Coordinates of C-alpha atoms in Angstrom, one line a residue:
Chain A
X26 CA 109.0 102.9 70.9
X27 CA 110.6 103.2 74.2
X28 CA 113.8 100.9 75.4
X29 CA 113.9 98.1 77.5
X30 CA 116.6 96.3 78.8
X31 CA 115.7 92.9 80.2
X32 CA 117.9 91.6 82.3
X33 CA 118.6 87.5 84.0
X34 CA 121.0 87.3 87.1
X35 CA 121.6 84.1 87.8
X36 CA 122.3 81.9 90.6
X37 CA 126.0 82.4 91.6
X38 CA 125.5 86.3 92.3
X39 CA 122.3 85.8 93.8
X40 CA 124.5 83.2 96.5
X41 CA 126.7 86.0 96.6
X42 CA 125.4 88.8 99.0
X43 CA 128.4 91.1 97.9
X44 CA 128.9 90.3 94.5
X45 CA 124.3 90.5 94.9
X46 CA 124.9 94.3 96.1
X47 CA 127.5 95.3 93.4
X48 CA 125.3 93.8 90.8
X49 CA 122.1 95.7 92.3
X50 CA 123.9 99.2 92.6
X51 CA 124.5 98.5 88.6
X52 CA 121.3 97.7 88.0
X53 CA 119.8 100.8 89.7
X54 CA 122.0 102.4 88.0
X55 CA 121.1 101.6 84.8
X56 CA 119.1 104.7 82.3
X57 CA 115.2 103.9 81.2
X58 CA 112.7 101.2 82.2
X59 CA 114.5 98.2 83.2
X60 CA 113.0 94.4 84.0
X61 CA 115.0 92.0 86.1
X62 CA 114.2 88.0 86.6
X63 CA 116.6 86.0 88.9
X64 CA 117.3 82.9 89.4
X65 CA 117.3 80.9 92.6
X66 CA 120.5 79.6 93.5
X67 CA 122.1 77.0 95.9
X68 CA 119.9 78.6 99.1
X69 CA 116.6 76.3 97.6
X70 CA 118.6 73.4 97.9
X71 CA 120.1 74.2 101.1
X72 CA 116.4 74.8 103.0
X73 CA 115.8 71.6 101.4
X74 CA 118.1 69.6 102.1
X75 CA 117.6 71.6 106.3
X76 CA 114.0 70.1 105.6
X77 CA 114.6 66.8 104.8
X78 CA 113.7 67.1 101.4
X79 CA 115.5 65.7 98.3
X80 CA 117.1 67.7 95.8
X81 CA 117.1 65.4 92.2
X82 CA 118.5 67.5 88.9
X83 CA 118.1 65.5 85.5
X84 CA 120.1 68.1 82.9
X85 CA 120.6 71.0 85.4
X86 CA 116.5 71.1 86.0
X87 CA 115.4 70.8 89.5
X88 CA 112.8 67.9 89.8
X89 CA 109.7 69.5 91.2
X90 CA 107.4 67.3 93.7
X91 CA 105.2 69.4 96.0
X92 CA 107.6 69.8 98.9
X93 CA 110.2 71.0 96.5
X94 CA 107.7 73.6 95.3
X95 CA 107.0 74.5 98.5
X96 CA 110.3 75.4 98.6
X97 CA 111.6 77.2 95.6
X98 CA 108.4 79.0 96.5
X99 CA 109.4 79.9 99.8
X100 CA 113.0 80.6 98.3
X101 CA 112.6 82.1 95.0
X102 CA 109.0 83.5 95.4
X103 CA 109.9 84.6 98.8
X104 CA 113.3 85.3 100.3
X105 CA 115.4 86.2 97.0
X106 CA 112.7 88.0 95.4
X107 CA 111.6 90.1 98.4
X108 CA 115.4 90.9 99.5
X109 CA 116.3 92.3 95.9
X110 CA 113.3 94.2 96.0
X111 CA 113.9 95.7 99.2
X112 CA 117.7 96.6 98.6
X113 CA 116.6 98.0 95.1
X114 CA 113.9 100.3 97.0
X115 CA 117.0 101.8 99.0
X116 CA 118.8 102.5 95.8
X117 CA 115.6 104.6 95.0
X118 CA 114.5 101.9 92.6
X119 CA 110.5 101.7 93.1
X120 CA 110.7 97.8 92.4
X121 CA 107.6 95.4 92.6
X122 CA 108.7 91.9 93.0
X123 CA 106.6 89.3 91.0
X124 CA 105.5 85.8 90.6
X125 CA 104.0 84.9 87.0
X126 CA 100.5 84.7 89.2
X127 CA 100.8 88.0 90.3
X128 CA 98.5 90.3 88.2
X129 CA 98.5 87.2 85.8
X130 CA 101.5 88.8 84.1
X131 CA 103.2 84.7 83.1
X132 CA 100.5 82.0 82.4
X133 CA 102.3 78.4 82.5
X134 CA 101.4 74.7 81.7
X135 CA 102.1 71.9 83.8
X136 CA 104.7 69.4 81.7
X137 CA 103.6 66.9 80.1
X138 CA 105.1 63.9 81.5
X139 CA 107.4 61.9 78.6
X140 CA 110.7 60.1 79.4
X141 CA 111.4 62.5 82.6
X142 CA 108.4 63.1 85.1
X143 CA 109.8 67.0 85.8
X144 CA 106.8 67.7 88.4
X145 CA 105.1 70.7 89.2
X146 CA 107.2 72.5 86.3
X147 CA 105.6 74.9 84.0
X148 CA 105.8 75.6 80.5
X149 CA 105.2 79.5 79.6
X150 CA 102.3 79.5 77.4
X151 CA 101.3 83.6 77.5
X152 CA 103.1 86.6 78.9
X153 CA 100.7 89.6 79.8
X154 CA 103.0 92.3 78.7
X155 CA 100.6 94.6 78.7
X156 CA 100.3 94.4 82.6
X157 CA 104.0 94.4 82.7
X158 CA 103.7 97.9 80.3
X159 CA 101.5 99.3 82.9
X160 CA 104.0 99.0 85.4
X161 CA 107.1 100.5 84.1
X162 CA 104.8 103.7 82.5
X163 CA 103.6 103.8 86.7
X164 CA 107.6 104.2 86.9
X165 CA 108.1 100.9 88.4
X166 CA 110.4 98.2 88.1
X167 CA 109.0 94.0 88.0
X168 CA 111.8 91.8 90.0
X169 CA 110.1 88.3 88.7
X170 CA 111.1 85.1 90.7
X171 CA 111.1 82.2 88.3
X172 CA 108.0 80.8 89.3
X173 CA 104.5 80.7 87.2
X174 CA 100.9 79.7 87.6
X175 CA 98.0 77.4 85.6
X176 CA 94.9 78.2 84.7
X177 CA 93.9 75.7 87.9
X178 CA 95.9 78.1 90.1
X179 CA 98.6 75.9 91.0
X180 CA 101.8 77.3 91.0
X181 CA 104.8 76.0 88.8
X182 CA 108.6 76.0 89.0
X183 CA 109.8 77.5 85.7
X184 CA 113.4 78.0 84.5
X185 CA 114.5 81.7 84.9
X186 CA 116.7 81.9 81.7
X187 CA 113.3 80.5 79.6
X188 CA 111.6 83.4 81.6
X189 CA 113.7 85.6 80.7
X190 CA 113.4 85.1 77.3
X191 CA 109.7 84.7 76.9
X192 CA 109.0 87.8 78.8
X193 CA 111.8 90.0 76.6
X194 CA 109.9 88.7 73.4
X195 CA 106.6 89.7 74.0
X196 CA 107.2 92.9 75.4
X197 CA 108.6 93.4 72.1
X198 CA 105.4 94.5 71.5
X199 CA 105.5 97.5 73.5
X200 CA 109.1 98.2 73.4
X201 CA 112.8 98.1 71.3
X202 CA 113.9 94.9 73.5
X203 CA 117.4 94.4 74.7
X204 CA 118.0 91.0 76.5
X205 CA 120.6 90.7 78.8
X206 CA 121.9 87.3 80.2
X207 CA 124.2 88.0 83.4
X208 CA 126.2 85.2 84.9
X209 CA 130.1 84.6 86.6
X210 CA 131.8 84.3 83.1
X211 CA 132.4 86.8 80.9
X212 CA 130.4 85.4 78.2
X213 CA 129.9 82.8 75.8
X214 CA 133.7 80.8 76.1
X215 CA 135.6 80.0 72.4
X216 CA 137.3 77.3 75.4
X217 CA 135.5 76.6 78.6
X218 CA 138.8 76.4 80.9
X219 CA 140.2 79.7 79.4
X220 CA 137.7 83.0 81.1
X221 CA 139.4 85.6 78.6
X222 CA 138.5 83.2 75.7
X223 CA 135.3 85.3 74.5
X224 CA 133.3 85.2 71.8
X225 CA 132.2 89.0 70.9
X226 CA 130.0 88.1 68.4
X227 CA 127.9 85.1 68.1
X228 CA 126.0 84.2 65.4
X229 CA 123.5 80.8 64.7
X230 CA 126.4 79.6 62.5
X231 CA 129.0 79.8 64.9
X232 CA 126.7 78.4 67.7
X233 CA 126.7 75.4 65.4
X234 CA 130.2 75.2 65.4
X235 CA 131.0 75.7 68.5
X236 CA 128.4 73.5 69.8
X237 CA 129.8 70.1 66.8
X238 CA 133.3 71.1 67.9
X239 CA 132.3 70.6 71.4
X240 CA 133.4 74.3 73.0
X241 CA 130.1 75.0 74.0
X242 CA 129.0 73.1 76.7
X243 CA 126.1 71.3 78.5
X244 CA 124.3 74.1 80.7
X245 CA 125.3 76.7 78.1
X246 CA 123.1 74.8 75.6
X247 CA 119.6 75.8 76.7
X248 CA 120.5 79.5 77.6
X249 CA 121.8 80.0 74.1
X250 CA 118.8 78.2 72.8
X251 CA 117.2 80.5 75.0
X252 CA 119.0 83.7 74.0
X253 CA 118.8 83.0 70.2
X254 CA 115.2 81.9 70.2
X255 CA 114.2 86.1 71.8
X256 CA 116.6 87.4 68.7
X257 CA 114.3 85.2 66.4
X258 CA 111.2 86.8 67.5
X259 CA 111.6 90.4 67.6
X260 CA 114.0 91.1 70.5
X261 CA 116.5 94.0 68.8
X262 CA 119.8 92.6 71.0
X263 CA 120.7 89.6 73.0
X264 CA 123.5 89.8 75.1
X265 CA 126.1 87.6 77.9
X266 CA 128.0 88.8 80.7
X267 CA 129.6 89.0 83.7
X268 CA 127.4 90.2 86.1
X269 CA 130.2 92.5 87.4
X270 CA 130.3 93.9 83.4
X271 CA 126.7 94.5 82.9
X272 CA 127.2 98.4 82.3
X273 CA 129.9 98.1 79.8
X274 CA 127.5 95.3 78.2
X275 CA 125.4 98.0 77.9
X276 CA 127.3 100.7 77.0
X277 CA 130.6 99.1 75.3
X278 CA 129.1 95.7 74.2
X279 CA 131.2 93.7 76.3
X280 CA 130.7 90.2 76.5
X281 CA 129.3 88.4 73.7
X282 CA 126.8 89.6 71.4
X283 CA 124.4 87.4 69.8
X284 CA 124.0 88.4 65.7
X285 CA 121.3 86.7 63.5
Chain B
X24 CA 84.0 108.2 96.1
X25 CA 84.3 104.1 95.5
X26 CA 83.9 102.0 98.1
X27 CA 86.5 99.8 99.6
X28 CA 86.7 96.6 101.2
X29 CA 89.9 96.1 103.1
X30 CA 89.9 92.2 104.7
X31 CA 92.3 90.9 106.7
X32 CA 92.4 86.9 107.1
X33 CA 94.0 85.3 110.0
X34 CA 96.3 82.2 110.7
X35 CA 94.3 79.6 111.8
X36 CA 92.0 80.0 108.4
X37 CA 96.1 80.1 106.4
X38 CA 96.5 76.9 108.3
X39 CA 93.4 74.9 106.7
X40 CA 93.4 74.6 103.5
X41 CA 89.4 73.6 103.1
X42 CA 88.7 76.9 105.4
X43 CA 91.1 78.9 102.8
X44 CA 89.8 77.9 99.9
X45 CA 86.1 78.4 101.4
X46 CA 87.3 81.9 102.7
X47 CA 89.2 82.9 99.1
X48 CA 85.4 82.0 97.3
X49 CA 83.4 83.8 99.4
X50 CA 86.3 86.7 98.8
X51 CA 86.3 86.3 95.0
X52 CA 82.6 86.6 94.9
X53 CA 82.5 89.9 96.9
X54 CA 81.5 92.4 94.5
X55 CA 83.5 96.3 94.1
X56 CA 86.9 96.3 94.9
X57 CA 88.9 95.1 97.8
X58 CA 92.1 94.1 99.0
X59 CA 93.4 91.2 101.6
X60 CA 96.1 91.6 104.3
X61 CA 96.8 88.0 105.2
X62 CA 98.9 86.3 108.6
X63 CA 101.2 84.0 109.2
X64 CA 100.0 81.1 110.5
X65 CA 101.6 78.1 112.2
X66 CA 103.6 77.3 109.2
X67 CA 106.5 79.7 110.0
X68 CA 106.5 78.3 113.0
X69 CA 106.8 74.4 111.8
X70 CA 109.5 75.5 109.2
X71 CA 111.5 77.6 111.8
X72 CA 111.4 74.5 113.8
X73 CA 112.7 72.1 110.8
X74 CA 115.2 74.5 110.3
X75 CA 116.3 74.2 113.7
X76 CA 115.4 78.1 114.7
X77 CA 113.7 78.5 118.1
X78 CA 110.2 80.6 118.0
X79 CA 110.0 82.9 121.0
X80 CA 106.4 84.7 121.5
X81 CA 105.4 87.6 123.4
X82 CA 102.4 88.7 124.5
X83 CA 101.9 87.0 121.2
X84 CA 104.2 88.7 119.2
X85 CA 107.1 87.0 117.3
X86 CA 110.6 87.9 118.3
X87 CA 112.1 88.3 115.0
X88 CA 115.7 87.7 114.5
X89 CA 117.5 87.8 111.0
X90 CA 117.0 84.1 110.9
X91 CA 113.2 84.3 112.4
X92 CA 113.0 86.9 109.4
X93 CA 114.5 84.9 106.7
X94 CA 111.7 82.3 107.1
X95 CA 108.9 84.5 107.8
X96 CA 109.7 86.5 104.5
X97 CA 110.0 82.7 103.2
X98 CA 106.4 81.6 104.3
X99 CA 104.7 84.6 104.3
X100 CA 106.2 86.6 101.6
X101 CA 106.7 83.3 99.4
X102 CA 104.5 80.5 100.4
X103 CA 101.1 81.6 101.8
X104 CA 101.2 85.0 99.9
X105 CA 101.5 83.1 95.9
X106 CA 99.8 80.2 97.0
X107 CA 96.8 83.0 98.0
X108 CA 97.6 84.5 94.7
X109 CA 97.2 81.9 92.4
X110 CA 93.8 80.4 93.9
X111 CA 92.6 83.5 93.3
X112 CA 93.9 83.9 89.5
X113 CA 91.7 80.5 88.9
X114 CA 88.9 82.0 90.8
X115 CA 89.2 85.2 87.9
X116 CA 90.4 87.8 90.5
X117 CA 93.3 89.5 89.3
X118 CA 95.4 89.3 92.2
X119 CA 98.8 90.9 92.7
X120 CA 100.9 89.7 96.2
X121 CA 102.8 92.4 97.8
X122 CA 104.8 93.0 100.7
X123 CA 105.6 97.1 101.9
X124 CA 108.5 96.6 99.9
X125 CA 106.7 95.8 96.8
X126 CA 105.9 99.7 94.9
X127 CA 107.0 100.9 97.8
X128 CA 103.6 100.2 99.4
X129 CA 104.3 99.8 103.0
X130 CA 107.0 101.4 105.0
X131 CA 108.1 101.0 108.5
X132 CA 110.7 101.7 111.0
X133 CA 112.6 98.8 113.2
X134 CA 111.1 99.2 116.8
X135 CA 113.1 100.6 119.0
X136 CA 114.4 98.5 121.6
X137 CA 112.5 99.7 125.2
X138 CA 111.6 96.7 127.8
X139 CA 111.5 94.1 124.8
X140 CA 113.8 93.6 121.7
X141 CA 111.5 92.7 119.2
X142 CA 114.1 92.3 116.6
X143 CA 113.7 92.8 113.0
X144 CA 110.4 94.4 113.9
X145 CA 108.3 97.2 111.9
X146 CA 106.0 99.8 112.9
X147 CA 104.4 101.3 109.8
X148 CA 105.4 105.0 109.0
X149 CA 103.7 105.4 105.6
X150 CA 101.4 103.5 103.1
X151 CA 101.5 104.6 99.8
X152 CA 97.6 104.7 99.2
X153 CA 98.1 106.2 96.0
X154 CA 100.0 103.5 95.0
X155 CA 97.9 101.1 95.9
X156 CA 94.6 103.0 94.7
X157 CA 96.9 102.6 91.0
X158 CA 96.4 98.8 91.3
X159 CA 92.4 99.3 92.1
X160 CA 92.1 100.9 89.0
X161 CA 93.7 98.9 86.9
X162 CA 91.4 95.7 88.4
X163 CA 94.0 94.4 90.3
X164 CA 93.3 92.8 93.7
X165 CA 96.1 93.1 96.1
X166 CA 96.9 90.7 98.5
X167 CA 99.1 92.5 101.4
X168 CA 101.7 89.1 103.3
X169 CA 102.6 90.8 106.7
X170 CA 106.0 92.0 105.7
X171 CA 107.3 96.2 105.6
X172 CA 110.7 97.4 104.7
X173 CA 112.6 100.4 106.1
X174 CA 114.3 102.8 104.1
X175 CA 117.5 101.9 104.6
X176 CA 116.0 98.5 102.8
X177 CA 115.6 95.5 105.3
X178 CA 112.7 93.8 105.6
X179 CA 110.7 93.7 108.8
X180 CA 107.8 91.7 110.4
X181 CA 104.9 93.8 110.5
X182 CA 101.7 92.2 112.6
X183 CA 98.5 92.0 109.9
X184 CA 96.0 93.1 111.8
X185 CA 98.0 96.6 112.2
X186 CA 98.9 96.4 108.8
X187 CA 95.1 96.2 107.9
X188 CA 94.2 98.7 110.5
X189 CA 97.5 101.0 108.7
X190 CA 96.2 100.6 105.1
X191 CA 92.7 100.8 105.3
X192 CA 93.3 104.4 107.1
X193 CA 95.3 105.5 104.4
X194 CA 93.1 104.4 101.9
X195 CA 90.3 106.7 103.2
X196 CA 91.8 109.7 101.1
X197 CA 90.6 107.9 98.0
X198 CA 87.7 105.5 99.2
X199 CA 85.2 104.8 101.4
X200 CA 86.4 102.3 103.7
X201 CA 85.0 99.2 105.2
X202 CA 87.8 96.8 107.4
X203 CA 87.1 93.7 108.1
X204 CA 88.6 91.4 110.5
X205 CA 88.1 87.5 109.9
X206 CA 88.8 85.1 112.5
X207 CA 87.7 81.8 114.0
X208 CA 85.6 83.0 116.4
X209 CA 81.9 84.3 115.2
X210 CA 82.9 88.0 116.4
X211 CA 83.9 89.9 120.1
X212 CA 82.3 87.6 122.7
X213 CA 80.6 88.8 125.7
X214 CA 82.1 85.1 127.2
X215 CA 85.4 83.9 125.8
X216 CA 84.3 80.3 126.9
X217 CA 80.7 80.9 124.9
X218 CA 81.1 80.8 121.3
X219 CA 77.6 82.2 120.9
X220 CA 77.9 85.5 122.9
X221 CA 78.7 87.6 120.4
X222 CA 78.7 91.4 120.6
X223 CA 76.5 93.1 118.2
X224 CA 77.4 96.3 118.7
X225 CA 80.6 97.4 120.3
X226 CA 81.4 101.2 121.3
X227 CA 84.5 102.5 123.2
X228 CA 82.7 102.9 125.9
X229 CA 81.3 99.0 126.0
X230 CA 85.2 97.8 125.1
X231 CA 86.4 99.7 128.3
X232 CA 83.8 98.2 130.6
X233 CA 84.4 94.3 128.8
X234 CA 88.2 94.9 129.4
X235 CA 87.5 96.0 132.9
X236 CA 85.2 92.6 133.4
X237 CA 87.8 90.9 131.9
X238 CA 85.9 89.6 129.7
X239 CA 87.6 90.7 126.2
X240 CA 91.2 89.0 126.8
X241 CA 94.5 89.3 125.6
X242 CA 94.9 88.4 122.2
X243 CA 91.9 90.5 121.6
X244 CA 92.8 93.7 122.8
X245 CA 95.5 95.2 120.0
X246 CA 93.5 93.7 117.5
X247 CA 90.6 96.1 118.7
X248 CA 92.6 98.9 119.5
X249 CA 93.8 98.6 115.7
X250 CA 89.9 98.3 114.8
X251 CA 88.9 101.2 116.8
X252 CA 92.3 103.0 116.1
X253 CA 90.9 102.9 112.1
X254 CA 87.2 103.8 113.4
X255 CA 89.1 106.9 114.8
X256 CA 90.7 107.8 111.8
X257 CA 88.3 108.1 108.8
X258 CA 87.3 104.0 108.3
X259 CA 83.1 104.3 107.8
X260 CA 82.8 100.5 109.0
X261 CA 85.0 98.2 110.9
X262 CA 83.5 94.4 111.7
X263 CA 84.5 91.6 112.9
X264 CA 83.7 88.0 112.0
X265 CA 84.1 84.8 111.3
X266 CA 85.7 83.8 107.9
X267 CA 82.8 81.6 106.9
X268 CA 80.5 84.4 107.5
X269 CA 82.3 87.1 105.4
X270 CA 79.7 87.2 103.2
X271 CA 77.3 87.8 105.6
X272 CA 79.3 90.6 107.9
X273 CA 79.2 92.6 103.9
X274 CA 75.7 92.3 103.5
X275 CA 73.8 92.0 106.7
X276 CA 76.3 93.0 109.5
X277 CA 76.5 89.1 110.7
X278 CA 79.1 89.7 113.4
X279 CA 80.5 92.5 115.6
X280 CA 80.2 95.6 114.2
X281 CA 82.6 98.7 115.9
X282 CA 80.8 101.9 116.7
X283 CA 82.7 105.5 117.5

């Protein structure tokens, strides 16, 4: 089977236009077929807020009414996607920016509605990765937008770390699957106020751990959930970093490693 | 060789959502393969404003700054192109949203600045038809927002109509093309002010003697000097119609149809 390396930049780089343009030279840089999703960052909240729109987060998830949609479509869908992919194509990286509608490669569910009415936010229910195959053997690279589609054609807001996740585990059926998480720490933190406090290796145990002792904190929660869940089902190697590391991640395992 | 369909929808249809979704049925029901270019619309317009960026027309092209840029890669590249995209998906067309930046599709040079800075402006240089004639074989359906890239990888506002005039040339090294140009109006009128006068046939010769008369105006002459433009260069059939009639233009020539 052929490699992949999956890889989620988040929000602070994407906010970042140099830090953005280190992190893409990386990228392009990187050997074999390669798969990035992004995240959105502050500049959905700022058209927002320029539009007179309300920005409400329950748990570091944006509430999604229409307008906001609107938005982090516009935003995410739109300007972040389309800029990566054009600065990727002047690295000579033939990249095709995605939504989940486009070629129906990420099929989503509207949530259900229990104590927290989330809005137009989708839950992933099937990843096409067989469409997603077909473009990296066409020798192309999928920049996905964290945004999917229903069955009814509406378009939903979806988080990019979940994404990230469920898009490395099914392509798991096409390909030896390395996930990589890149954010503005250095990885999973032993002590949140110390940055050189890493944790190399991580496994569920430890999470547990960590997590009762109270060192791993609130928005590191879901992404771990997210990042151990992919080693569950198939993915060979799970790993957190700095975005400004992600080539030693991949060639020196720096940051932390996730172990089952 | 296949035959292919190459459609380009305008704003005033974009800004209606009852005429869209009438417009995208008729589309998904057209049978071989095809592929939309799609405008702008007033939206960009009513989001520049909101955002407090002034919209300055020429001869009814937008002068494109980087802010003017930013939201038209938001609204067209983001929010009309996915929006397009997933009512499609439901409809059971495999659609795929692209910009020239996307595969590399579509690229373009910043106009030079003569009489008129245009700003962050494109003229096409080269469609990658091959490219795109990958995505017809593999069933997909793409749906072109009016947005090129250069190769030195910034974005740049590309008018539709020349993008559909630009694509549906290239794509005559692998198909037989037919371009059609959807509107509000029920084709070329003999009388601007008579909704019913429409041109059957139109050659070069007729067009020259209506300009003369004055009676094609403004907004309609690049539009037809991109129709007759593809005509010119290998396109078997170029019409122009009225988006509720685009089944009817396909099958019984409804509209006006260009002749060389």
């Amino acid at each position: 089977m052929d490699s992949l390396i999956v890889i989620k930049i988040g929000g602070n780089v994407i906010d970042d236009p140099t830090a953005l343009k280190r992190f893409l030279t990386v990228f392009a840089g990187l050997a074999g077929p390669k798969l990035l999703v992004h995240g959105g960052g502050k500049v959905a909240t700022q058209v927002a807020d320029k539009l007179g729109i309300e920005t409400t987060m329950v748990e570091g998830r944006r509430i999604t009414d229409q307008p906001m949609l609107d938005v982090v479509t516009m935003v995410y869908g739109g300007l972040v996607n389309k800029q990566i992919v054009a600065k990727l194509q002047a690295l000579d990286i033939n990249a095709i920016g995605l939504t989940g509608a486009d070629a129906g490669t990420v099929l989503a569910k509207k949530r259900p509605v229990k104590d927290i009415d989330y809005g137009m936010v989708g839950d992933i229910e099937e990843v096409d990765s067989g469409q997603i195959q077909f473009f990296l053997r066409q020798s192309l690279t999928p920049v996905f937008a964290p945004i999917t589609y229903s069955a009814a054609g509406d378009l939903l807001n979806t988080n990019a770390d979940t994404m990230a996740s469920a898009i490395a585990v099914d392509m798991v059926r096409h390909n030896t699957v390395t996930l990589i998480y890149c954010f503005e720490k250095k990885g999973v933190l032993k002590d949140p106020t110390d940055d050189n406090s890493v944790i190399n290796e991580l496994t569920p145990a430890l999470y547990a751990d960590y997590k009762a002792a109270g060192a791993i904190n609130k928005g590191m929660i879901p992404k771990l959930d997210n990042a151990f869940k992919a080693l569950e089902n198939g993915v060979s190697k799970v790993i957190i970093c700095h975005a400004d590391e992600l080539a030693n991640a991949v060639n020196q395992g720096v940051g932390t490693t996730l172990k089952s």
